[in-house]
mmCIF file of C-alpha atoms in Angstrom:
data_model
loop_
_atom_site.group_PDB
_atom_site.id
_atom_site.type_symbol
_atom_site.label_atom_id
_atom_site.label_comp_id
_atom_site.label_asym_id
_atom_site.label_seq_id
_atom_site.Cartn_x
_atom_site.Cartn_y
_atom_site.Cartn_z
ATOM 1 C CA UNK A 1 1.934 -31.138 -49.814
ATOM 2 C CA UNK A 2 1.590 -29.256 -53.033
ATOM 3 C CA UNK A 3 -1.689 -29.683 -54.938
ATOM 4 C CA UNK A 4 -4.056 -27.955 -57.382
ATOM 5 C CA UNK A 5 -7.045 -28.061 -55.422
ATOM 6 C CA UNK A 6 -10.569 -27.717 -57.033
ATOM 7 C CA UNK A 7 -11.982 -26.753 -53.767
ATOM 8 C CA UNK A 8 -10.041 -22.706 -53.493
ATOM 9 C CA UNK A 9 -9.968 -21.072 -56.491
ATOM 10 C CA UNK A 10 -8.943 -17.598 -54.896
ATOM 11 C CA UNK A 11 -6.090 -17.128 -52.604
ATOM 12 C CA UNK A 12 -6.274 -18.817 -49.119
ATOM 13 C CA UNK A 13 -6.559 -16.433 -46.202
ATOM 14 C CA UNK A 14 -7.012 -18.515 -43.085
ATOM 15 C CA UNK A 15 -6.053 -22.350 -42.558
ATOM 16 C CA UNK A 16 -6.166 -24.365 -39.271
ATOM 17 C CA UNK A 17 -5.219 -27.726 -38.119
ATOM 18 C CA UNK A 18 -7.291 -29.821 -35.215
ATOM 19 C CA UNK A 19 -5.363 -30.555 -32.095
ATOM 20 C CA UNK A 20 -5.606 -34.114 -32.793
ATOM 21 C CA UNK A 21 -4.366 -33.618 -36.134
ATOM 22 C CA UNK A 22 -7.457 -35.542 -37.742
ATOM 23 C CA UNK A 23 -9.501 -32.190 -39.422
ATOM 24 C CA UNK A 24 -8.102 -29.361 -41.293
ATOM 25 C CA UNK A 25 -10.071 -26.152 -42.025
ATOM 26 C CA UNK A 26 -9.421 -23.713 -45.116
ATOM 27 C CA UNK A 27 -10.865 -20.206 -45.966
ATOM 28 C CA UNK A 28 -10.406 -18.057 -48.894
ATOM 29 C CA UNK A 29 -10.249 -14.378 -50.509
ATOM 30 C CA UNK A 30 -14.051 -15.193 -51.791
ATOM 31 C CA UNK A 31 -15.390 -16.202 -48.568
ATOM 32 C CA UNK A 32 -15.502 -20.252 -49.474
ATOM 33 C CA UNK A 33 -14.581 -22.329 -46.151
ATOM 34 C CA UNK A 34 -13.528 -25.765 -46.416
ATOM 35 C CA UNK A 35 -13.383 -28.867 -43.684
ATOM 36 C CA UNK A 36 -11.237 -31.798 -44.500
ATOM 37 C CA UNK A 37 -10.339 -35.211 -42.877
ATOM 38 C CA UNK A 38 -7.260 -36.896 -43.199
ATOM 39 C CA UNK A 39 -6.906 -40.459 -44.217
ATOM 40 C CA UNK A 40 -4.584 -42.955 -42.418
ATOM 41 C CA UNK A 41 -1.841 -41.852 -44.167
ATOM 42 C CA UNK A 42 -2.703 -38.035 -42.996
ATOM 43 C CA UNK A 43 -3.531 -36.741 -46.472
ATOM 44 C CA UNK A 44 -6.747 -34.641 -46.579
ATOM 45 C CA UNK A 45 -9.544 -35.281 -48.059
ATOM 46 C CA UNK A 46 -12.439 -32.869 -48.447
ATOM 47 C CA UNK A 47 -15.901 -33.438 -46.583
ATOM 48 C CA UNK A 48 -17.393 -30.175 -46.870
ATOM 49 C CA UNK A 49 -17.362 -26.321 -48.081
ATOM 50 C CA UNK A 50 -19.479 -23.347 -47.305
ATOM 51 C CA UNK A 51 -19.927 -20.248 -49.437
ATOM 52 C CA UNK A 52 -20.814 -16.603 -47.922
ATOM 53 C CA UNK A 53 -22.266 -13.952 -50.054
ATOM 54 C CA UNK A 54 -19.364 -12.466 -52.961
ATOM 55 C CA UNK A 55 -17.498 -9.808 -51.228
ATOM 56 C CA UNK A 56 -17.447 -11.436 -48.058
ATOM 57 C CA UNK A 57 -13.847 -12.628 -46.428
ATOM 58 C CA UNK A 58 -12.817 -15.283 -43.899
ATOM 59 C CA UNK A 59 -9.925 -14.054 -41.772
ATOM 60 C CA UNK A 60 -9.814 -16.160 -38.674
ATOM 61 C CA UNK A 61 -10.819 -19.988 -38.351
ATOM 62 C CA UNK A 62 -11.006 -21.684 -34.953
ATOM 63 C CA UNK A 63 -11.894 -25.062 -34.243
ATOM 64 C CA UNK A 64 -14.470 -25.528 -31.605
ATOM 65 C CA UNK A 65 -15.682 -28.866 -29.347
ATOM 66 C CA UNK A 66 -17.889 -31.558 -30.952
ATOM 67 C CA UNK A 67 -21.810 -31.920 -30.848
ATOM 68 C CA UNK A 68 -23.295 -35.241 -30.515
ATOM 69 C CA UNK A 69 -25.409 -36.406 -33.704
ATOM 70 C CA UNK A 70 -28.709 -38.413 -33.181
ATOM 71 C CA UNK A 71 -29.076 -42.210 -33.436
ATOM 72 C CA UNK A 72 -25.481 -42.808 -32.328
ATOM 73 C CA UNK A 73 -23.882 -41.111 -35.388
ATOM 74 C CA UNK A 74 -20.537 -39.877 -36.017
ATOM 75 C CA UNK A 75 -20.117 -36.386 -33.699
ATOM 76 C CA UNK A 76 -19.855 -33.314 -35.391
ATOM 77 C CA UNK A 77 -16.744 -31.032 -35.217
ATOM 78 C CA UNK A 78 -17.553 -27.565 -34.825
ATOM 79 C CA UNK A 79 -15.929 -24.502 -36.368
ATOM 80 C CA UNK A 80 -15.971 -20.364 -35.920
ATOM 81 C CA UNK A 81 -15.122 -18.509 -38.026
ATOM 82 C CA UNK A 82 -15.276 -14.385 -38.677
ATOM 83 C CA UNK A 83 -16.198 -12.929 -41.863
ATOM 84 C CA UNK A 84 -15.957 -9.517 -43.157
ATOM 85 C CA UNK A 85 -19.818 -8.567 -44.174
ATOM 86 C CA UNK A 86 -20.492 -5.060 -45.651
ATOM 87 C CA UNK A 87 -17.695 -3.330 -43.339
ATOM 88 C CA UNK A 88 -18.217 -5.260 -39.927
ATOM 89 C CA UNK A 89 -17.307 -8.255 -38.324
ATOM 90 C CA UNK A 90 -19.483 -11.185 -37.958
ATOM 91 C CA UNK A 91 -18.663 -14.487 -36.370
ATOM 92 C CA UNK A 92 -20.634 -17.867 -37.605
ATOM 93 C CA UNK A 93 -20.327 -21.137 -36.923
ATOM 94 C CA UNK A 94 -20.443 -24.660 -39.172
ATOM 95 C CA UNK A 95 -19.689 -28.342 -38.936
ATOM 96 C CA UNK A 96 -18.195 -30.966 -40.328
ATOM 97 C CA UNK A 97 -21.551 -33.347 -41.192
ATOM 98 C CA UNK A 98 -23.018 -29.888 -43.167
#
């Protein structure tokens, strides 16, 4: 799939699919990460993006387990991801539900 996406601006540097094919994660050269879903015909669709400080890059995305949501909601995927801060390494984490 070939798009022009509103969502990376800068070149993208990391990009990961779920095992069950339903989420796809995206990082880029400024340090934006990006979780999509797909629809039923697999295309993604955005759901969320997270910005580090300028300077900082993504260079590894992993997609972790789920962690229930209250009231019976929707569980939230969970992603790590490493980012190059002021020299060193520094892993974080995020989800899908923001």
């Amino acid at each position: 799939m070939e798009e022009d996406s509103k969502t990376h601006r800068s070149p993208v540097t990391a990009m990961v699919w779920s095992a069950a094919g339903d989420r796809l994660m995206t990082a880029d050269e400024n340090g934006k990460l990006s979780i999509w879903k797909t629809d039923r015909l697999l295309r993604p669709i955005h759901v969320v993006s997270f910005e580090e400080q300028p300077g900082c890059r993504i260079r590894i995305i992993t997609l972790g387990g789920t962690e229930p949501m209250a009231e019976g909601g929707m569980p939230a995927n969970i992603v790590y991801y490493g980012v190059n801060v002021e020299g060193r390494s520094v892993l974080k984490w995020a989800n899908d539900q923001g």
